[in-house]
PDB file of C-alpha atoms and ligand atoms in Angstrom:
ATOM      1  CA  UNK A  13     104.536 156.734  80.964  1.00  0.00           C
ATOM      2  CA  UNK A  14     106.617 154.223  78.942  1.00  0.00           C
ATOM      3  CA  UNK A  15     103.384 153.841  76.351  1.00  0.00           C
ATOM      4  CA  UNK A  16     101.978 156.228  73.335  1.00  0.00           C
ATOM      5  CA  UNK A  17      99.443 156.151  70.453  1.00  0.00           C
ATOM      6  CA  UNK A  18     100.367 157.264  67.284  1.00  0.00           C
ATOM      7  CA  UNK A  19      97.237 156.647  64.874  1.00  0.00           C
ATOM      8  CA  UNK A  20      96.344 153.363  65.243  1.00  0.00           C
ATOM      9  CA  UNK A  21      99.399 151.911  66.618  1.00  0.00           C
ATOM     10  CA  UNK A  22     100.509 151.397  70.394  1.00  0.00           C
ATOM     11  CA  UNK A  23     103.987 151.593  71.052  1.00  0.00           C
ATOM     12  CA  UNK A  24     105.171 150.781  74.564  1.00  0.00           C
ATOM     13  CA  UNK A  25     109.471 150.891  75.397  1.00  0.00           C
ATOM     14  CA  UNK A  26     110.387 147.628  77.163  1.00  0.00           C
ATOM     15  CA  UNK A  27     113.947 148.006  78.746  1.00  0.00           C
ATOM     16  CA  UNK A  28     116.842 145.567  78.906  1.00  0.00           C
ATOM     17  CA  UNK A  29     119.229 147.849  80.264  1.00  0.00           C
ATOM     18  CA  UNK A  30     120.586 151.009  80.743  1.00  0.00           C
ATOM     19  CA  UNK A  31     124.056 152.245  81.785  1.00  0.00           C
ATOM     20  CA  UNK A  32     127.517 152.148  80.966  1.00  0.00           C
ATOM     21  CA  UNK A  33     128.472 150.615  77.728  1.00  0.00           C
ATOM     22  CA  UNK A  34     132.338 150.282  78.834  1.00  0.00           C
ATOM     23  CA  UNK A  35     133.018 152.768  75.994  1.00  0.00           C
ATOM     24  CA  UNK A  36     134.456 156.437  76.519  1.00  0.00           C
ATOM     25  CA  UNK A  37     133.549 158.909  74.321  1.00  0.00           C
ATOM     26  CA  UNK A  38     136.179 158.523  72.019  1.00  0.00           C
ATOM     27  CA  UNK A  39     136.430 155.126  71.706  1.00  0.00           C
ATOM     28  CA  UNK A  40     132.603 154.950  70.383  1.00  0.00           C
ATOM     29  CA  UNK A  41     132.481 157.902  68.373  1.00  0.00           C
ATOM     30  CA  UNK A  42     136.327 158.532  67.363  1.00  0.00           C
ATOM     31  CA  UNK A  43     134.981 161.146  65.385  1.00  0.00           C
ATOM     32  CA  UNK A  44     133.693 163.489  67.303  1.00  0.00           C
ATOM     33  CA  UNK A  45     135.943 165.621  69.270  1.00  0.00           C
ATOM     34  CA  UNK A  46     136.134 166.435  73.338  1.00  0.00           C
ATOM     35  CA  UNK A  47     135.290 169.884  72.959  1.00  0.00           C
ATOM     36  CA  UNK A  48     132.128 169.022  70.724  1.00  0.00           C
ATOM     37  CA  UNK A  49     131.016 166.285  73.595  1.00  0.00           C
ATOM     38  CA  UNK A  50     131.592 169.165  76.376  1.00  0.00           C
ATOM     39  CA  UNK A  51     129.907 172.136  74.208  1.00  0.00           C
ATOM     40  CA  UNK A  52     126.736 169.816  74.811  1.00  0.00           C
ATOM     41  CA  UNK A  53     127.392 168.366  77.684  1.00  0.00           C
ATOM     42  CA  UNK A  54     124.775 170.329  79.418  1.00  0.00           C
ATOM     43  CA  UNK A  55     121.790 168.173  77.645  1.00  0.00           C
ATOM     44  CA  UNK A  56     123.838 164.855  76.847  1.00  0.00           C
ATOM     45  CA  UNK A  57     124.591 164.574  80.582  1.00  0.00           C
ATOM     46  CA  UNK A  58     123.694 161.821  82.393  1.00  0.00           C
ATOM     47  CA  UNK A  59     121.072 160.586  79.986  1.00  0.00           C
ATOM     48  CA  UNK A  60     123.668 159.783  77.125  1.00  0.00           C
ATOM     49  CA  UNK A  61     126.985 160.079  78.978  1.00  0.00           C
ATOM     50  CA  UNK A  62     128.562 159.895  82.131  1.00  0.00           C
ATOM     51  CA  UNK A  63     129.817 163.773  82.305  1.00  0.00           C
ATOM     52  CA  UNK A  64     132.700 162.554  85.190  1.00  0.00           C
ATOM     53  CA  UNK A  65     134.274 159.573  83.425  1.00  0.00           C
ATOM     54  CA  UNK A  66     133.048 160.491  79.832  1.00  0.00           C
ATOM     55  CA  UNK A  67     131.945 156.923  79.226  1.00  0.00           C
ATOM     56  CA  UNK A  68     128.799 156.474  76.758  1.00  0.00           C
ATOM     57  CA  UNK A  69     125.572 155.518  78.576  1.00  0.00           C
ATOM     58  CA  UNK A  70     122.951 153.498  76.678  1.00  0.00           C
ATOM     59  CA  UNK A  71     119.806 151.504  77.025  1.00  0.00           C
ATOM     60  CA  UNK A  72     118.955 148.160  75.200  1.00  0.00           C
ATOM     61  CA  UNK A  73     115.642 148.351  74.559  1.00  0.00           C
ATOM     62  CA  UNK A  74     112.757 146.392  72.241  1.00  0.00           C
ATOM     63  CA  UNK A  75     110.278 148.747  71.199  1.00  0.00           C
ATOM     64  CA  UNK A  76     106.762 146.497  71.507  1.00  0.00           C
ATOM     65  CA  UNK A  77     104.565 147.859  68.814  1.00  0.00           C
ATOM     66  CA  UNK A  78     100.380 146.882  68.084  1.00  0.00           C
ATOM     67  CA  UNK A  79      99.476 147.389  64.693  1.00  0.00           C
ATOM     68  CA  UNK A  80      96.064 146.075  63.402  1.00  0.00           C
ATOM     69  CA  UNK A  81      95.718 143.564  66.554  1.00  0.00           C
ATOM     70  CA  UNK A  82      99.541 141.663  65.911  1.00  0.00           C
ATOM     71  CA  UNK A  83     102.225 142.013  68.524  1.00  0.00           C
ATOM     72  CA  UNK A  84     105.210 143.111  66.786  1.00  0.00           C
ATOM     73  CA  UNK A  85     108.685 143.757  69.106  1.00  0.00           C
ATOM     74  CA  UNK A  86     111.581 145.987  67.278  1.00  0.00           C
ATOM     75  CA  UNK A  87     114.759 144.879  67.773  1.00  0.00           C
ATOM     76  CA  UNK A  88     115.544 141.997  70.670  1.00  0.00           C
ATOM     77  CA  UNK A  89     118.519 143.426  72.783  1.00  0.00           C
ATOM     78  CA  UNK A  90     121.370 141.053  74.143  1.00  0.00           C
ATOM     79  CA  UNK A  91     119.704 138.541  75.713  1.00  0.00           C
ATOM     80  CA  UNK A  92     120.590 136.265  78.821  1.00  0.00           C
ATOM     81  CA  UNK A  93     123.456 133.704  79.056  1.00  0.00           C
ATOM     82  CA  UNK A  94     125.325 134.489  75.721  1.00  0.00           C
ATOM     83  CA  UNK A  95     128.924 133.865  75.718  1.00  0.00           C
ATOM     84  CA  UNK A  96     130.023 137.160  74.340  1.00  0.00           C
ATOM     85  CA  UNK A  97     134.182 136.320  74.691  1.00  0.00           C
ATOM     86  CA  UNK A  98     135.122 139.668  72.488  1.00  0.00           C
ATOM     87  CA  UNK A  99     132.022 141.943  73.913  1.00  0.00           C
ATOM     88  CA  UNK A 100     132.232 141.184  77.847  1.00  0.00           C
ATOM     89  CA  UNK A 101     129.501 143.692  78.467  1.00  0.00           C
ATOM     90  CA  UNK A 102     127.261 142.063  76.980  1.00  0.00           C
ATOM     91  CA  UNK A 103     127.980 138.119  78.061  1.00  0.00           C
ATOM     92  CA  UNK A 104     126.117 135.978  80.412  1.00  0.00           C
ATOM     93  CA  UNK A 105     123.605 138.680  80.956  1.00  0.00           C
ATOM     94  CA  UNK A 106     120.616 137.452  83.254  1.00  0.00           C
ATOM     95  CA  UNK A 107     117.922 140.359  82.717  1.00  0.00           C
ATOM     96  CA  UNK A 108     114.385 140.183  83.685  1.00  0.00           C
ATOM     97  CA  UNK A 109     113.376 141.382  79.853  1.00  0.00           C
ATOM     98  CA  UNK A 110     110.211 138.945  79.736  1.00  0.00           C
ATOM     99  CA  UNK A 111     109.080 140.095  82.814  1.00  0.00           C
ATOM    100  CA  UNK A 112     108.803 143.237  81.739  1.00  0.00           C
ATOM    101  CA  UNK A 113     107.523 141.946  78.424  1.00  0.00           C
ATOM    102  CA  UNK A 114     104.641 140.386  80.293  1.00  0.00           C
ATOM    103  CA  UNK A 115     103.920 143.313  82.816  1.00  0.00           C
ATOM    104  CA  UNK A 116     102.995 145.180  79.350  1.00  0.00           C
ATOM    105  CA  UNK A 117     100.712 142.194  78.750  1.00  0.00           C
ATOM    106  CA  UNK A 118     102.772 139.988  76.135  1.00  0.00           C
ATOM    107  CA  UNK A 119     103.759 136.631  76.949  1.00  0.00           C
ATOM    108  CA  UNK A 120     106.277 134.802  74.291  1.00  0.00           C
ATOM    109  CA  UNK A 121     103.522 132.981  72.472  1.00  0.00           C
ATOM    110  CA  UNK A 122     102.155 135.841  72.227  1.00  0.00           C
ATOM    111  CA  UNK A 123     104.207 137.569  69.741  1.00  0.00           C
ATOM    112  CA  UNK A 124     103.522 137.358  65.961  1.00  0.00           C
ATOM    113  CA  UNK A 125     106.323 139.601  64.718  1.00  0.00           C
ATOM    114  CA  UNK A 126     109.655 139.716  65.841  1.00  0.00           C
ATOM    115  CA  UNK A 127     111.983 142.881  63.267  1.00  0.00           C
ATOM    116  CA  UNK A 128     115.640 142.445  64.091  1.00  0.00           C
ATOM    117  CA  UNK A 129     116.266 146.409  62.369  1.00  0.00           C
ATOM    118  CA  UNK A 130     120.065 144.391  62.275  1.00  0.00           C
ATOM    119  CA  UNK A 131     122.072 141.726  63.190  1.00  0.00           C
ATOM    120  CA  UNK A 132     124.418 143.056  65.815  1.00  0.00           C
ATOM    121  CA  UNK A 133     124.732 141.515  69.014  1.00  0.00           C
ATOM    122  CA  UNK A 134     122.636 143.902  70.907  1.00  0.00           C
ATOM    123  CA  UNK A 135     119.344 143.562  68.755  1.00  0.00           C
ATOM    124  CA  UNK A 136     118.893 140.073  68.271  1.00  0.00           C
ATOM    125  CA  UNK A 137     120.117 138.348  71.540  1.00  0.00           C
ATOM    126  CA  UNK A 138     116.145 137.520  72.886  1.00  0.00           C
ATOM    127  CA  UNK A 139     115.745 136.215  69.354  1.00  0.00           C
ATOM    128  CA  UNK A 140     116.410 133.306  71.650  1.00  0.00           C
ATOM    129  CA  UNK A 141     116.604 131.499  75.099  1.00  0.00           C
ATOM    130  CA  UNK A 142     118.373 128.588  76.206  1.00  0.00           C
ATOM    131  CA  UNK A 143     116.256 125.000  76.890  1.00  0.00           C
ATOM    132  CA  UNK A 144     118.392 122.934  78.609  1.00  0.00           C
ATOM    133  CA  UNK A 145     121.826 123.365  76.708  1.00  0.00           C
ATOM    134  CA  UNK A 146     120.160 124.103  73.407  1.00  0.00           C
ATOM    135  CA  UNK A 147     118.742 127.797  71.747  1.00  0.00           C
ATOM    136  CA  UNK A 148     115.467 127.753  70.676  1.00  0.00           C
ATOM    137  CA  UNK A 149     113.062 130.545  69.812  1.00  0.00           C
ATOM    138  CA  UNK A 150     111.876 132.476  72.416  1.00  0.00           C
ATOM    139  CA  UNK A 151     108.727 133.573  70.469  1.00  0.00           C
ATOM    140  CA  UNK A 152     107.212 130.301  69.297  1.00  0.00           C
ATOM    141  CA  UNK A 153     104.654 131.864  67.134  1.00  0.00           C
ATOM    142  CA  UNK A 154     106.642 134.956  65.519  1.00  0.00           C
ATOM    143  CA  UNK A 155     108.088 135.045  62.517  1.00  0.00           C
ATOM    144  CA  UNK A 156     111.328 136.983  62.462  1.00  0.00           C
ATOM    145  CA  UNK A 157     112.153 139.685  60.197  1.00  0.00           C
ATOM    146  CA  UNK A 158     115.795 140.144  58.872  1.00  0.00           C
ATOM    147  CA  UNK A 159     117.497 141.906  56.417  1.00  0.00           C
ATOM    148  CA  UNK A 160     118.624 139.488  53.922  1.00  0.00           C
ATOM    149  CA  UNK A 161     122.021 141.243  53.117  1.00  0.00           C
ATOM    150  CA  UNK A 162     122.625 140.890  56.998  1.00  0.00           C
ATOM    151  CA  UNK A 163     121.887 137.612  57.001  1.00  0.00           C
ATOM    152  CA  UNK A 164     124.388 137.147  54.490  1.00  0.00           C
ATOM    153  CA  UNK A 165     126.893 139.780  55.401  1.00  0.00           C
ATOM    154  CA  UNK A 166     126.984 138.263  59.373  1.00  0.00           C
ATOM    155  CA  UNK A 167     126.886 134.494  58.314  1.00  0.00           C
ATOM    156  CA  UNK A 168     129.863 133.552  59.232  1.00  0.00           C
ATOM    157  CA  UNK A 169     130.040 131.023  56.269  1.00  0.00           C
ATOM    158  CA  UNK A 170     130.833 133.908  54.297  1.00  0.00           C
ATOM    159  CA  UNK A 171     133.979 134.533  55.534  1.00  0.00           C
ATOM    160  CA  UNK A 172     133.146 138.101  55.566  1.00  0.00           C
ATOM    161  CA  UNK A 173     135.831 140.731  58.126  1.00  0.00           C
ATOM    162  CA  UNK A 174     133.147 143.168  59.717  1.00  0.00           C
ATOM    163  CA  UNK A 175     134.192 146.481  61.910  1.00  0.00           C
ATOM    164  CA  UNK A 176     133.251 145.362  64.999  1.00  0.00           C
ATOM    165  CA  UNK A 177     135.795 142.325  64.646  1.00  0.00           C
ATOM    166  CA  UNK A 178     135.075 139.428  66.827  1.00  0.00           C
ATOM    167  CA  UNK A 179     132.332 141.293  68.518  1.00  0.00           C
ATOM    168  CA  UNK A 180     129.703 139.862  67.224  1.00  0.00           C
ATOM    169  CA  UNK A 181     131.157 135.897  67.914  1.00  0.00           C
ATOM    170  CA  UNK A 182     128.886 133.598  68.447  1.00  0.00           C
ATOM    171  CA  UNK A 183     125.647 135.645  67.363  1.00  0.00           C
ATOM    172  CA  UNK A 184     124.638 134.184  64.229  1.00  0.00           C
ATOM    173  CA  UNK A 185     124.852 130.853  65.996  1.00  0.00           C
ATOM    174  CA  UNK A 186     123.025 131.079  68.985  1.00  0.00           C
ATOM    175  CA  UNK A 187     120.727 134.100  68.000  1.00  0.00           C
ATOM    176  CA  UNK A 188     119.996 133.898  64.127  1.00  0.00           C
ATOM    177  CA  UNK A 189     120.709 130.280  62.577  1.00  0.00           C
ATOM    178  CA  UNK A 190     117.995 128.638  65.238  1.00  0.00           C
ATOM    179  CA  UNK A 191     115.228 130.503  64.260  1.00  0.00           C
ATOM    180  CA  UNK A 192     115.920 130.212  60.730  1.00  0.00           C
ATOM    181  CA  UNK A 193     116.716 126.426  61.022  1.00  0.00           C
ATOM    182  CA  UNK A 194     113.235 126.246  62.919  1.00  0.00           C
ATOM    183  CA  UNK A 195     111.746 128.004  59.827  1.00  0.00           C
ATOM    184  CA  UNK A 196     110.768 130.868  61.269  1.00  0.00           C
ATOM    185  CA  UNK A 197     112.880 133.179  59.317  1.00  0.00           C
ATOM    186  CA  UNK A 198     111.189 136.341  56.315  1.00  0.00           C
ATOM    187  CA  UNK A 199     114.600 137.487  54.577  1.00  0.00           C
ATOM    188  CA  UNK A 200     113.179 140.574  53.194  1.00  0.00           C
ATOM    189  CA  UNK A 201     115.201 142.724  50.082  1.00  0.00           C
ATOM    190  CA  UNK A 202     115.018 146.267  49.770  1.00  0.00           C
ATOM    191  CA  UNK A 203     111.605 146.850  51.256  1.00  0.00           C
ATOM    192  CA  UNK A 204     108.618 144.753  53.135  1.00  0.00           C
ATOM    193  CA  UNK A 205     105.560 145.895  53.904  1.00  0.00           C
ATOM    194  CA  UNK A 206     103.915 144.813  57.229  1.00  0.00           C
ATOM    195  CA  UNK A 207     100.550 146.292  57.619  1.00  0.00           C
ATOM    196  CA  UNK A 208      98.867 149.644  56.709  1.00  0.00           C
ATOM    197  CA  UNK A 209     100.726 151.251  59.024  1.00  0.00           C
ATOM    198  CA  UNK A 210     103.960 149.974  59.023  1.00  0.00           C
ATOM    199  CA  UNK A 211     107.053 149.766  56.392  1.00  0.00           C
ATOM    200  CA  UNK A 212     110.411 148.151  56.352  1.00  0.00           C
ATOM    201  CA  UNK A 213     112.724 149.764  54.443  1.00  0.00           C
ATOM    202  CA  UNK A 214     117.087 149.278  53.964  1.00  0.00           C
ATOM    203  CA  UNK A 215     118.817 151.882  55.391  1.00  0.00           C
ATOM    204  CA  UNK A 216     122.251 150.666  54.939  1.00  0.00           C
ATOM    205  CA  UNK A 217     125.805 152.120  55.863  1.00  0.00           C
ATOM    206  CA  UNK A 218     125.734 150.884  59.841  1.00  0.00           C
ATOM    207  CA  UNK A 219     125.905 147.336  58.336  1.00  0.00           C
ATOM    208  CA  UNK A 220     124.912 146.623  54.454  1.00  0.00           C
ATOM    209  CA  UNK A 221     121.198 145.461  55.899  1.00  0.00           C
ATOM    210  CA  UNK A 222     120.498 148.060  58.469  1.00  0.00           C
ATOM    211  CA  UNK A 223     116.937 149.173  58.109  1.00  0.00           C
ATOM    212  CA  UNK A 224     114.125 151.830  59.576  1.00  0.00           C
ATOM    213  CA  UNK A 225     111.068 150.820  60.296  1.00  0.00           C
ATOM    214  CA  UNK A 226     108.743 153.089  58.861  1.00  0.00           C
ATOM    215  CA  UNK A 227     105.134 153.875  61.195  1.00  0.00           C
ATOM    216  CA  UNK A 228     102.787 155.962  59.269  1.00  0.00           C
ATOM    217  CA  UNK A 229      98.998 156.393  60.418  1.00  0.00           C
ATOM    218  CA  UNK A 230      96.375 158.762  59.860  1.00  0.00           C
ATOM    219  CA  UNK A 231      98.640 162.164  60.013  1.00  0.00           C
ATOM    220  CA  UNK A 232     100.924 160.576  62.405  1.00  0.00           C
ATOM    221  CA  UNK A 233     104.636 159.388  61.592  1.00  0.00           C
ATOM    222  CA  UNK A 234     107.762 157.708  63.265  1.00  0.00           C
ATOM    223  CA  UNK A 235     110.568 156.178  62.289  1.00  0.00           C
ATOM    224  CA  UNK A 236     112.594 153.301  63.820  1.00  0.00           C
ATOM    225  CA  UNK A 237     115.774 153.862  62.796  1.00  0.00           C
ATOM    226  CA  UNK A 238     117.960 150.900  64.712  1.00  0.00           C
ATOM    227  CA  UNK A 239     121.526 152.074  65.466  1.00  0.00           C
ATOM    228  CA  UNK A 240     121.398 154.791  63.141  1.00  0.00           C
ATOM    229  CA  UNK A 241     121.596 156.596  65.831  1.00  0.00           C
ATOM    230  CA  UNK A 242     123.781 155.047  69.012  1.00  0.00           C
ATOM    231  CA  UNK A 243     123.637 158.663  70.984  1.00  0.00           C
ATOM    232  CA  UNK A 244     121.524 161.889  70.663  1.00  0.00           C
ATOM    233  CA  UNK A 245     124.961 163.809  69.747  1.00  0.00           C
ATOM    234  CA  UNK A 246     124.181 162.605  66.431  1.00  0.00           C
ATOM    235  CA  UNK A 247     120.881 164.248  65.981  1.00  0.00           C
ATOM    236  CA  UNK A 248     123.200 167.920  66.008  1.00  0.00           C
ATOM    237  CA  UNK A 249     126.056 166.386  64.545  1.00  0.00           C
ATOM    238  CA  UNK A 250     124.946 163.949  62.215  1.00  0.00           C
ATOM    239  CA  UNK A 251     128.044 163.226  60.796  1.00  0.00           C
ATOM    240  CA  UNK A 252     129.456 161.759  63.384  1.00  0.00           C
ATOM    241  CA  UNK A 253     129.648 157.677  62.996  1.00  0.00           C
ATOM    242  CA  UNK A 254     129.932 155.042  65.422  1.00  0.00           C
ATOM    243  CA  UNK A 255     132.930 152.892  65.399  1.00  0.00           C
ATOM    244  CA  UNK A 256     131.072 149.883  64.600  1.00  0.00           C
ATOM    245  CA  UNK A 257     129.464 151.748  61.041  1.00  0.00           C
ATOM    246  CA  UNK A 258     130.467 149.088  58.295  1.00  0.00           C
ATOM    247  CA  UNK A 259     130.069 152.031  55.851  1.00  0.00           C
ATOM    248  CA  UNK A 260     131.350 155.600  57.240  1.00  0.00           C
ATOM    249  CA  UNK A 261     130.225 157.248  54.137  1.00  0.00           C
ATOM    250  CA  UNK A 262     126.972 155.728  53.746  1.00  0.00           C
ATOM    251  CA  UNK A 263     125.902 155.729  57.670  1.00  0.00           C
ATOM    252  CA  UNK A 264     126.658 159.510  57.198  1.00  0.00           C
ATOM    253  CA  UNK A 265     124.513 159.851  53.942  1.00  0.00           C
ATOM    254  CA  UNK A 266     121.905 157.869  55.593  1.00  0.00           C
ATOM    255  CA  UNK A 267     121.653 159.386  58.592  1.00  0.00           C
ATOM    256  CA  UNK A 268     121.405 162.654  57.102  1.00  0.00           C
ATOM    257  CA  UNK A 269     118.420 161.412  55.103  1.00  0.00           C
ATOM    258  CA  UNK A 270     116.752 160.348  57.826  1.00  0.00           C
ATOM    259  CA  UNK A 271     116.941 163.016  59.838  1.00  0.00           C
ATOM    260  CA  UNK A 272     115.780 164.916  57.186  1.00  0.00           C
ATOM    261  CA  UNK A 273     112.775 163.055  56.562  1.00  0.00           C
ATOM    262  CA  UNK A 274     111.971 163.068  60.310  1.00  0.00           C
ATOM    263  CA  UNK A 275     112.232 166.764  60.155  1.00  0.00           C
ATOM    264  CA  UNK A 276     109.911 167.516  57.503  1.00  0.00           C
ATOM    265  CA  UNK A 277     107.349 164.866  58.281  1.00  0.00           C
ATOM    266  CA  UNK A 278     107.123 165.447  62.095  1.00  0.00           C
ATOM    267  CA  UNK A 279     107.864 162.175  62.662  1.00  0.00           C
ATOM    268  CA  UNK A 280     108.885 160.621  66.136  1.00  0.00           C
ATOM    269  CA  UNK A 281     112.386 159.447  65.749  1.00  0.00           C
ATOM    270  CA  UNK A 282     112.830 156.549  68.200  1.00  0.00           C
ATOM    271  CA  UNK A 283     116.250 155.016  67.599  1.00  0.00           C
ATOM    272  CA  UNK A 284     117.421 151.704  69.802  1.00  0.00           C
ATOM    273  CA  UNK A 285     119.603 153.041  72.339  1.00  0.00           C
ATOM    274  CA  UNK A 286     118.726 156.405  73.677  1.00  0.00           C
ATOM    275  CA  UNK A 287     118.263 156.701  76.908  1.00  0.00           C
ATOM    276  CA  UNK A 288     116.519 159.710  78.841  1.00  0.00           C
ATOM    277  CA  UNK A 289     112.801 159.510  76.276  1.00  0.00           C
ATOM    278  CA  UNK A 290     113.899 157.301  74.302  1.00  0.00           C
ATOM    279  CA  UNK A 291     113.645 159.412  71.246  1.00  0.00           C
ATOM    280  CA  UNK A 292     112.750 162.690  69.978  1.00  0.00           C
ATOM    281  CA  UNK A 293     111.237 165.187  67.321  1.00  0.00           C
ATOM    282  CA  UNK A 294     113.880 166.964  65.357  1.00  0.00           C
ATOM    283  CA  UNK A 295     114.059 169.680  63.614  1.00  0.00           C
ATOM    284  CA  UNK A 296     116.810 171.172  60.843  1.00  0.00           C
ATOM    285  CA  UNK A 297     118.680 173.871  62.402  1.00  0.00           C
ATOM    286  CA  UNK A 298     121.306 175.003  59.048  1.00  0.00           C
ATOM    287  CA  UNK A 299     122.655 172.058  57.508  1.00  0.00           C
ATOM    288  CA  UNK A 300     122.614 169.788  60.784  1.00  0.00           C
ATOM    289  CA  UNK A 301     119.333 169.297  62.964  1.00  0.00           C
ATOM    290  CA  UNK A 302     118.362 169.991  66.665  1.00  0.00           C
ATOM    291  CA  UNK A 303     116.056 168.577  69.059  1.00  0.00           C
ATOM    292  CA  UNK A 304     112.750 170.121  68.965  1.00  0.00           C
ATOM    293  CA  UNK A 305     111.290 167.661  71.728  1.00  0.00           C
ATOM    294  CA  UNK A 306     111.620 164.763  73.519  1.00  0.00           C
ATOM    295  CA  UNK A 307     109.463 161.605  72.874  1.00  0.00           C
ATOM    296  CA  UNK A 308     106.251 161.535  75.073  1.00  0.00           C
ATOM    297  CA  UNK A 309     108.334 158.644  77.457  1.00  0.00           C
ATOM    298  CA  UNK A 310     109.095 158.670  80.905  1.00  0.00           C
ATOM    299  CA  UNK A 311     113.135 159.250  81.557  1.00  0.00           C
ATOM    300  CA  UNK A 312     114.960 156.131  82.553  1.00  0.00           C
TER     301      UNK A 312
HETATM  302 ZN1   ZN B 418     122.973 148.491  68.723  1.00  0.00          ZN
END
């Protein structure tokens, strides 16, 4: 099953890609030591890392959401035939993501929302495709969500010196600035609210406009929460950043708050990258948190 109901809204996981990231262990989550990756290597193995070569696994995946009869995706993945000089792993990709997009039923016209959670290179690249030697949208009818202080923050006008260095060249350029030059472009502040059932709200540390994407209907609850979380390690130690968190302290503070919320709410916690379900109930366990089940997903 990649599909579930929760209340009124259908959410169905449309892959991009799963494998290696290029990234050991180390090099993606610096601070987590060896011994804490092999202490739960029994559960993080193969789903979330390669257990021989300790490399981090990953999917890229949009999470296709319909909410009070609008076709919303979450988050747009990397996208095909961006030049990614600084991120190799992720350049000149040729994926078959609207395929799968229209084998759950949506073709690009279709789509009325499109919520980039941030503006990393791995969440906004199907923002747009390439017409002849020029990026247009890829959803014609959408109108794309983004954090404002992401717009601002990755605008490279602004001269600003992010974490992931040149990993995110070329992104605003060929992924952000043509949708918003075709006017297609809701730079939200602080919080935007979608429908009845859904709520945009900043989340920042990851990068100053990360955000969680709030899904609350009837008595049922989830929370997108982006690149909060990059690996289910994080769920039991969720202190542990990424190296690509703009704001150690504050990714810390707000993935603790999260995961508290998700604990004591029963909500779904479907972040963009975990493979295996795809997400996962949690529950606290002390002052960190543990899996109480996976999401209702088929394993990739
Ligand atoms: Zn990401």
């Amino acid at each position: 099953m990649r599909e579930t109901v929760l209340g009124d809204v259908t959410i169905t996981r449309i892959k991009e890609y799963y494998g290696s990231v290029e990234l050991s262990a180390g090099t993606f989550f610096p601070e987590a030591q060896e011994e804490t990756w092999r202490e739960h290597e029994s559960w993080l193995a193969p789903d979330f890392v390669d257990a021989a070569t300790g490399v981090i696994v990953s999917a890229i995946q949009t999470w296709l959401l319909r909410s009070e009869g609008k076709t919303i995706l979450v988050d747009t993945g990397v996208g095909n035939h961006k030049e990614r000089p600084y991120s190799p792993v992720w350049s000149r990709l040729s994926t078959g993501f609207l395929d799968e997009l229209a084998t759950a039923g949506v073709r690009p016209e279709d789509v009325d929302l499109v919520i980039n959670t941030h503006l990393h290179v791995d969440h906004v690249g199907w923002n747009t495709r390439l017409d002849g030697r020029t990026w247009v949208p890829t959803f014609p009818n959408a109108t794309y969500l983004m954090p404002r202080a992401d717009f601002d923050f990755w605008n490279p006008a602004n001269g600003h010196e992010p974490k992931l260095g040149r990993g995110n060249q070329n992104v605003f350029e060929d992924s952000v600035a043509p949708v918003h030059e075709a006017g297609q472009t809701l730079l939200w502040e602080d919080s935007h609210t979608i429908d009845e059932n859904l709520r945009l709200d900043l989340a920042p540390g990851h990068t100053p406009g990360s955000s969680v994407l709030a899904l609350e209907s009837g008595t049922d609850r989830a929370l997108f929460v982006g690149d909060l979380l990059n690996t289910a390690l994080q769920v039991v130690e969720p202190d542990v950043n990424s190296c690509f968190c703009e704001d150690p302290a504050a990714a810390r503070a707000t993935r603790r708050r999260l995961l508290g919320q998700a604990s004591d709410t029963n909500a779904l916690l479907l972040p963009a990258h975990l493979g295996g379900h795809g997400g996962a109930e949690v529950v606290r366990d002390g002052d960190k948190f543990a899996i109480k089940t996976w999401a209702p997903f088929a394993r990739l």
